[in-house]
PDB file of C-alpha atoms in Angstrom:
ATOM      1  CA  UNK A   1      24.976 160.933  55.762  1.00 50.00           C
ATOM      2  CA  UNK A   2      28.259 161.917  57.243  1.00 54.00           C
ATOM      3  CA  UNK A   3      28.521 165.362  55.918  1.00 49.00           C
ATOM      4  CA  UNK A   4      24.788 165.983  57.905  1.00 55.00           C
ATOM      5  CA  UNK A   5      26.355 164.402  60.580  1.00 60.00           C
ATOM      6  CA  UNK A   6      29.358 166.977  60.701  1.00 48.00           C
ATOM      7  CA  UNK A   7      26.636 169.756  60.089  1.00 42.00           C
ATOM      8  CA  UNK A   8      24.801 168.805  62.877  1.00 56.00           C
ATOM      9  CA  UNK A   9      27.802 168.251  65.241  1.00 53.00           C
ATOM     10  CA  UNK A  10      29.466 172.075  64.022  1.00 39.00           C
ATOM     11  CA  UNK A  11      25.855 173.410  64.900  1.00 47.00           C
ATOM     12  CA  UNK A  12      25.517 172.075  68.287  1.00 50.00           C
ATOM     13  CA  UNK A  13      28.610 172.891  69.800  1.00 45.00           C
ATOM     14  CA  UNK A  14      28.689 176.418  70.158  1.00 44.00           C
ATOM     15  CA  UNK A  15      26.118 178.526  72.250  1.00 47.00           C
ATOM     16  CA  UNK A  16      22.702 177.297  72.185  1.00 48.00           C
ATOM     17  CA  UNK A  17      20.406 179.877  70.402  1.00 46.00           C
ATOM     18  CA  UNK A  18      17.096 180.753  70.436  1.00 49.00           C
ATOM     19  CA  UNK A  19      15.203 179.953  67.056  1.00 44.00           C
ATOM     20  CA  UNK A  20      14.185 183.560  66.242  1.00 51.00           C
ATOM     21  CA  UNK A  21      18.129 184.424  65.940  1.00 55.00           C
ATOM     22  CA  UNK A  22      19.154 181.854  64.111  1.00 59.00           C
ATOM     23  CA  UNK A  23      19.279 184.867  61.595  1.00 69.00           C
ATOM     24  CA  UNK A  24      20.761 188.554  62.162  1.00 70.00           C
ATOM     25  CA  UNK A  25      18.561 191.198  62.879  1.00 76.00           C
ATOM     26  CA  UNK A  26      19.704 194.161  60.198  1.00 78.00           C
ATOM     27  CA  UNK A  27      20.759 197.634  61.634  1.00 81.00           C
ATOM     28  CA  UNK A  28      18.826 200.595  61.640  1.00 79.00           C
ATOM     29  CA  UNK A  29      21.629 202.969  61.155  1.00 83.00           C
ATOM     30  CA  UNK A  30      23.502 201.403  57.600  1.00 86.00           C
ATOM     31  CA  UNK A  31      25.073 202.733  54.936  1.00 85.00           C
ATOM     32  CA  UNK A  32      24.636 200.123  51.761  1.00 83.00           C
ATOM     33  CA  UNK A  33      23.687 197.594  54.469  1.00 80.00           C
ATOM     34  CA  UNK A  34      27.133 198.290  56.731  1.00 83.00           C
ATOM     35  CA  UNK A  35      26.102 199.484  60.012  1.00 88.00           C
ATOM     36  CA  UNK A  36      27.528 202.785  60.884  1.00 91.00           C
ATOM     37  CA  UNK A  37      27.551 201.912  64.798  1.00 91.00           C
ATOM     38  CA  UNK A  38      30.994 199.778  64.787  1.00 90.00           C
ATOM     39  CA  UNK A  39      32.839 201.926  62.451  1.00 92.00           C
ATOM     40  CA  UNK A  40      32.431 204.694  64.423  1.00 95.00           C
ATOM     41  CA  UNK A  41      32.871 203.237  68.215  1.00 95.00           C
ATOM     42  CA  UNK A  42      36.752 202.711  67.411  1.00 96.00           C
ATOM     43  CA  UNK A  43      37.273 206.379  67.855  1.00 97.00           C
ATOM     44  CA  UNK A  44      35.853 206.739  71.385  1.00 97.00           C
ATOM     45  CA  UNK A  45      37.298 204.417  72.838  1.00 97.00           C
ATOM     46  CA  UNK A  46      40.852 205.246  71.196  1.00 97.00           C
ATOM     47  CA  UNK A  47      40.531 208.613  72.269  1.00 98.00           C
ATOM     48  CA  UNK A  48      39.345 208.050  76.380  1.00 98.00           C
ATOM     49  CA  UNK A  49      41.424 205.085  76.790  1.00 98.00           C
ATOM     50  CA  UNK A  50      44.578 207.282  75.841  1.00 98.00           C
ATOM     51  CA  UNK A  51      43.311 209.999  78.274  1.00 98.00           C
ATOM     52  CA  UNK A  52      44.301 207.335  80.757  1.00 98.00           C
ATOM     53  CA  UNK A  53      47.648 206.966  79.205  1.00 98.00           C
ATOM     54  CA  UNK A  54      48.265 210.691  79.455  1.00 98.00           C
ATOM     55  CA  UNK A  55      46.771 211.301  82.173  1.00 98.00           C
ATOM     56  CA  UNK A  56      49.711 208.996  83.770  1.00 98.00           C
ATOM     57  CA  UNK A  57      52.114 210.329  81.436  1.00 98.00           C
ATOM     58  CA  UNK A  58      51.597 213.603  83.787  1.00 97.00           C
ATOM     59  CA  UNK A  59      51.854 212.261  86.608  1.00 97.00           C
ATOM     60  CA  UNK A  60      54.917 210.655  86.382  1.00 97.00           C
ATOM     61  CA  UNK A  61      56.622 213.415  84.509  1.00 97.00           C
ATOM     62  CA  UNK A  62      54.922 216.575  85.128  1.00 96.00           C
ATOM     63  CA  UNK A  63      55.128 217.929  82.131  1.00 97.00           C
ATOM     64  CA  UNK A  64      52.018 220.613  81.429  1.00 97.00           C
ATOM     65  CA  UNK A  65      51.726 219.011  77.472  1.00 97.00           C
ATOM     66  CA  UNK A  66      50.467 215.925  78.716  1.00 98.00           C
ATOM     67  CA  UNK A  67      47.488 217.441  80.867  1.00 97.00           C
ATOM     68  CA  UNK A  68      46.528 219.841  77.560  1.00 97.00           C
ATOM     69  CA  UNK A  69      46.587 216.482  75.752  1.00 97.00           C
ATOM     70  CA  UNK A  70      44.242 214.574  78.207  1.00 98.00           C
ATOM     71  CA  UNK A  71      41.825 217.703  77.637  1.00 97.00           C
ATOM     72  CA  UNK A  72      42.117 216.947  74.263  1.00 97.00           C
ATOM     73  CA  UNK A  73      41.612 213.506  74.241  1.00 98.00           C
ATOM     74  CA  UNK A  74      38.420 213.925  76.241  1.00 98.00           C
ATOM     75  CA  UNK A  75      37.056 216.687  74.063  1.00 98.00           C
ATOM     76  CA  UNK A  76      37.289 214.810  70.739  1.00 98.00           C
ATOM     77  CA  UNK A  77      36.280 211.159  72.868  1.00 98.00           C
ATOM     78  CA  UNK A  78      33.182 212.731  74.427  1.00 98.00           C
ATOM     79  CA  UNK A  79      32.468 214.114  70.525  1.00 98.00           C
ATOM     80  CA  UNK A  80      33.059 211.262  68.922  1.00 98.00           C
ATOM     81  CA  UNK A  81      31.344 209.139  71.347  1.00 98.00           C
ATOM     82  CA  UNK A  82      27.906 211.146  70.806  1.00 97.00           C
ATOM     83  CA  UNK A  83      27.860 210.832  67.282  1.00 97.00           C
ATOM     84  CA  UNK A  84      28.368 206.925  68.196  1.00 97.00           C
ATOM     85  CA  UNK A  85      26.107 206.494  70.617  1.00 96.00           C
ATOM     86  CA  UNK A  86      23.545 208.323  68.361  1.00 96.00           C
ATOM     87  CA  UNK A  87      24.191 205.499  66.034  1.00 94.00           C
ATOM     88  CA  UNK A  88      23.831 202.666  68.808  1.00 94.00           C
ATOM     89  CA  UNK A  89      20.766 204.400  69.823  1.00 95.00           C
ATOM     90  CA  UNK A  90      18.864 203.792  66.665  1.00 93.00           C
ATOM     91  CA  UNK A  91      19.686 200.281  66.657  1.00 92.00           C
ATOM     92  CA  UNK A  92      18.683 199.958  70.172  1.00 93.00           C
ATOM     93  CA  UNK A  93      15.715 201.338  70.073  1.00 93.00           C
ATOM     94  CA  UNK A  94      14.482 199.991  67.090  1.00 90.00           C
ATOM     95  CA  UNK A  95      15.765 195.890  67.206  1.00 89.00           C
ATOM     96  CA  UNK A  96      13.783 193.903  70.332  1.00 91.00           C
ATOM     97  CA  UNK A  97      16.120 191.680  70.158  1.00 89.00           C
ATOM     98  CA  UNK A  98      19.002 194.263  71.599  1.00 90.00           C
ATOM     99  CA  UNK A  99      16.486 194.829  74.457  1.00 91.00           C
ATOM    100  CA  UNK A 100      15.851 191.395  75.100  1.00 91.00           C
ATOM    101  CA  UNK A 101      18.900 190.265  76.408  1.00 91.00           C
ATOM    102  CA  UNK A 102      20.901 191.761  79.621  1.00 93.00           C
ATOM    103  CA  UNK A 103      24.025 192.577  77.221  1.00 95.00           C
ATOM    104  CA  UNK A 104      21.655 194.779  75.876  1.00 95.00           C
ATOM    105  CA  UNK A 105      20.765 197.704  78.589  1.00 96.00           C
ATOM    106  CA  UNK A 106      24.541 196.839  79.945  1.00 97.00           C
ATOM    107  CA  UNK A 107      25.916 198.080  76.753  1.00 97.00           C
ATOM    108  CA  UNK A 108      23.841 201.477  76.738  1.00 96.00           C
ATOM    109  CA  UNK A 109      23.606 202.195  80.067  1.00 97.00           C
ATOM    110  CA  UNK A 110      27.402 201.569  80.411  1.00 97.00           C
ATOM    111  CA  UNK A 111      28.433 203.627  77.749  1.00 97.00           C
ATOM    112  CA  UNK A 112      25.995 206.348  78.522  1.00 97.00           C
ATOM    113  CA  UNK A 113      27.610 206.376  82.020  1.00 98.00           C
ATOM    114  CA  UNK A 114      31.079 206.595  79.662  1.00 98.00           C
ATOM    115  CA  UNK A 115      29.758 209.517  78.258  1.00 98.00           C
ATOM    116  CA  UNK A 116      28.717 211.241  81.997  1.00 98.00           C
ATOM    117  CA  UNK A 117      32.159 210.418  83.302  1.00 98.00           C
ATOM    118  CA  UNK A 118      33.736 211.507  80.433  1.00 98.00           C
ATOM    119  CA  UNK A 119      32.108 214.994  80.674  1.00 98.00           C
ATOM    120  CA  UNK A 120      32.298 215.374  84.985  1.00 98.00           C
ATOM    121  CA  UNK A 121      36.057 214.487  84.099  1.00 98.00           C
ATOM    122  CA  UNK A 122      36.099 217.315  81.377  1.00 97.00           C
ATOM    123  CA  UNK A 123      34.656 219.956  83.402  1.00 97.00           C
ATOM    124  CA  UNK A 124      36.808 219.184  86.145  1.00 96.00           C
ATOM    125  CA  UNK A 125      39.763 220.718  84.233  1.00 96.00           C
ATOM    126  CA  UNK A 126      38.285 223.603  82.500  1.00 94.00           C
ATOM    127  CA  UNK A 127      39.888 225.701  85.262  1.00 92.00           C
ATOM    128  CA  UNK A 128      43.013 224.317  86.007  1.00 94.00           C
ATOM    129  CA  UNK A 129      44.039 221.667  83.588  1.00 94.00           C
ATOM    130  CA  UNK A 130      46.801 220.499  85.100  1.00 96.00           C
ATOM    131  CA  UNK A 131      46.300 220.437  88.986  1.00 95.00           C
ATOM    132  CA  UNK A 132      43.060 218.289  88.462  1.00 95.00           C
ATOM    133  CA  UNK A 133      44.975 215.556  86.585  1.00 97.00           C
ATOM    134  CA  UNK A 134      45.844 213.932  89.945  1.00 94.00           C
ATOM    135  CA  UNK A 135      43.749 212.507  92.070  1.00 95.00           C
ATOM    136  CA  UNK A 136      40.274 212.788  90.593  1.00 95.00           C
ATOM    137  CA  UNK A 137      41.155 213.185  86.826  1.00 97.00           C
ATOM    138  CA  UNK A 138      43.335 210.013  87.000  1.00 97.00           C
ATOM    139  CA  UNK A 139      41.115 208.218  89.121  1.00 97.00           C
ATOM    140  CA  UNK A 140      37.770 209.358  86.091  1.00 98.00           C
ATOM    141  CA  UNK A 141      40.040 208.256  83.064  1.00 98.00           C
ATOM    142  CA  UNK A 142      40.493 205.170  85.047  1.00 98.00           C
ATOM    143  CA  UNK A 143      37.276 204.356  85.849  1.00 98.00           C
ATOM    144  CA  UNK A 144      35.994 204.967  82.468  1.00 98.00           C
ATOM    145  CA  UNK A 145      38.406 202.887  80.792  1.00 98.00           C
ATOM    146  CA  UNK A 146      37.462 200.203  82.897  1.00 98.00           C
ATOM    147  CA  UNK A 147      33.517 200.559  81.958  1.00 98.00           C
ATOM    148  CA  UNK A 148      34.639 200.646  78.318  1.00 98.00           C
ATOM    149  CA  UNK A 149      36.349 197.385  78.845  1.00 97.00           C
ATOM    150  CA  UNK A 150      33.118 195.568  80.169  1.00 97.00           C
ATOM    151  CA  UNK A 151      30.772 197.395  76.957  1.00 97.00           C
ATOM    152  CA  UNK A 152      33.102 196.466  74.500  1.00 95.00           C
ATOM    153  CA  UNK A 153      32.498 193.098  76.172  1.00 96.00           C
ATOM    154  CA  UNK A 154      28.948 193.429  75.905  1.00 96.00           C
ATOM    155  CA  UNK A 155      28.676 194.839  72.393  1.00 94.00           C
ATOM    156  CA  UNK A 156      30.776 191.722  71.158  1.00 92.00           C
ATOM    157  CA  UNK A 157      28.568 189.674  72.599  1.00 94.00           C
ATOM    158  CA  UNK A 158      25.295 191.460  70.984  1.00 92.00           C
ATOM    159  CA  UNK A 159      26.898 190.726  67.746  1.00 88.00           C
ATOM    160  CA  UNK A 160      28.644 187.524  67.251  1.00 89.00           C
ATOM    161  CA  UNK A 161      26.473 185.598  70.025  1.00 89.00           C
ATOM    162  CA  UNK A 162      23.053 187.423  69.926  1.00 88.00           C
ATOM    163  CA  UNK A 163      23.481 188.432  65.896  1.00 86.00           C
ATOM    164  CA  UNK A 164      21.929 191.852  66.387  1.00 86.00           C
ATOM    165  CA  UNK A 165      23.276 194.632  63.736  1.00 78.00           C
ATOM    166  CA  UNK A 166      24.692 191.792  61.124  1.00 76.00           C
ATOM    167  CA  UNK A 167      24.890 191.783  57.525  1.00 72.00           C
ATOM    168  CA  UNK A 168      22.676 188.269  56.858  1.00 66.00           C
ATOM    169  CA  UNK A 169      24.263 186.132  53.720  1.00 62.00           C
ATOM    170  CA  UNK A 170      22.418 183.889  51.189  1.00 52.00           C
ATOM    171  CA  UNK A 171      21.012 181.172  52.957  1.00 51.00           C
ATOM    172  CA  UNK A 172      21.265 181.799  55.928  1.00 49.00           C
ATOM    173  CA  UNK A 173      18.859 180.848  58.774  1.00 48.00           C
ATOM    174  CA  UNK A 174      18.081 177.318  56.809  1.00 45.00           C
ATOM    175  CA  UNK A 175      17.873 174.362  57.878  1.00 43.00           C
ATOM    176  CA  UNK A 176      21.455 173.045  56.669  1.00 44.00           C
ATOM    177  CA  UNK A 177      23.180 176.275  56.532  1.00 43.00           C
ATOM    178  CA  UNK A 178      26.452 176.600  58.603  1.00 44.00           C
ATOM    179  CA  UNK A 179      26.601 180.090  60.922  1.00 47.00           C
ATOM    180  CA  UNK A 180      28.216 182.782  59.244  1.00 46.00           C
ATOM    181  CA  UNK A 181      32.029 182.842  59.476  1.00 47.00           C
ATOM    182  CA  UNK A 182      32.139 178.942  60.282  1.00 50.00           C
ATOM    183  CA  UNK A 183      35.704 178.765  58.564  1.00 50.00           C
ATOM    184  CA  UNK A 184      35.969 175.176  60.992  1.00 49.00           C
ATOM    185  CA  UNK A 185      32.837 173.763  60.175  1.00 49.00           C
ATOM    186  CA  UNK A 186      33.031 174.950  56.547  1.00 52.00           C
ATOM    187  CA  UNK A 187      36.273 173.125  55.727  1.00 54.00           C
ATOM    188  CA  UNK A 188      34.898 169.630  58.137  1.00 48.00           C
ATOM    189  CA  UNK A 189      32.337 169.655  55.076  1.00 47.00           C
ATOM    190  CA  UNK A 190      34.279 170.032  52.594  1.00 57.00           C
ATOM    191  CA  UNK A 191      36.925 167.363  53.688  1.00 53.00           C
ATOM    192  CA  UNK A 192      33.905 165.084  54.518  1.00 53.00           C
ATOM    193  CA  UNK A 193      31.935 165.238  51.099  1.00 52.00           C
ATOM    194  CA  UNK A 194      36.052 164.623  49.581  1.00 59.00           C
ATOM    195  CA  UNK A 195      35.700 161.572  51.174  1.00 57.00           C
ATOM    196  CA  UNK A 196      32.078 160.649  50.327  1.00 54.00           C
ATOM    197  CA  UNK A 197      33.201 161.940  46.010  1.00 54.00           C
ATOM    198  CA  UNK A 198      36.451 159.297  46.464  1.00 57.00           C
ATOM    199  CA  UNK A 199      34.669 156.777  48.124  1.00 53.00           C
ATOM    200  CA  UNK A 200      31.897 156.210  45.684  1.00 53.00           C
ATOM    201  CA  UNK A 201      34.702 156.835  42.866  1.00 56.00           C
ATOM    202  CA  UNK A 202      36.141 153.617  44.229  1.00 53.00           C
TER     203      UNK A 202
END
């Protein structure tokens, strides 16, 4: 009795979920079963985030190698980010559930909007590299680093709270089966069905 107890207690106190997600919903775009969309987001985001950093790294020194670098960055973040997003796309288009929630649209419409700034802030150095670093190429980097803060956000939640792209283990989505990655709630039944073995050893 007390190790359904515990069970029941680990279940209830995170997020309440809705019965038809008590199980992942697969991706579309997998390779062996491992989506493709998250190992391919890092680079993105790695690459416009540091446009930001050089961007600044310009401004405060003046050095022409950091605005070349900032085109760089945003050359191989807005090519990267298309070959992610084509990924993303298939799993958003495909899984309800991604649609379903408002994490969902905020997620692709924010990071298609990445992918717009990212370009309008390309194309605004293609002549001059360096002398449209500061204002409006800072102030672009910026702003997309901030939007890529709040999808990131989003995406997280579309995975560990809404389940949506997951690899679903054995058993999961029964009745007494613990949510995947339950390392607490895992060892609370363990240590209480120690205690049941000893006690009826006594």
């Amino acid at each position: 009795m007390a190790v359904k107890d515990t069970l029941r207690a680990v279940r209830n106190a995170g997020p309440r979920t809705s019965s038809d997600e008590r199980t992942g919903a697969t991706s579309a775009a997998a390779i062996g079963r491992h989506p493709i969309h998250p190992v391919l987001i890092p680079y993105p985001v790695a690459f416009l985030t540091a446009t930001l950093g050089t961007d600044v790294a310009y401004w405060r020194t003046g050095d022409p190698f950091w605005a070349r670098t900032s085109q760089w960055m945003l050359r191989l973040g807005l090519a990267s980010g298309v070959v992610a997003a084509t990924a993303g796309a298939a799993d958003y288009l495909s899984i309800p559930r991604a649609r379903k929630h408002a994490v969902g649209p905020l997620h692709a419409i924010g990071n298609a909007t990445v992918l717009a700034l990212s370009l309008a802030n390309l194309l605004a150095r293609r002549d001059d590299p360096e002398d449209a670093v500061v204002p409006r190429g800072l102030a672009l980097s910026a702003a997309t680093t901030a939007l890529l803060g709040v999808t990131a956000w989003a995406g997280g939640e579309m995975i560990y709270r809404h389940r949506i792209g997951v690899i679903e283990e054995e058993g999961a989505g029964e009745p007494d089966a613990l949510p995947s990655g339950d390392a607490a709630g895992r060892g609370l039944l363990r240590h209480d069905a120690r205690r049941e073995t000893q006690h009826e050893s006594a």
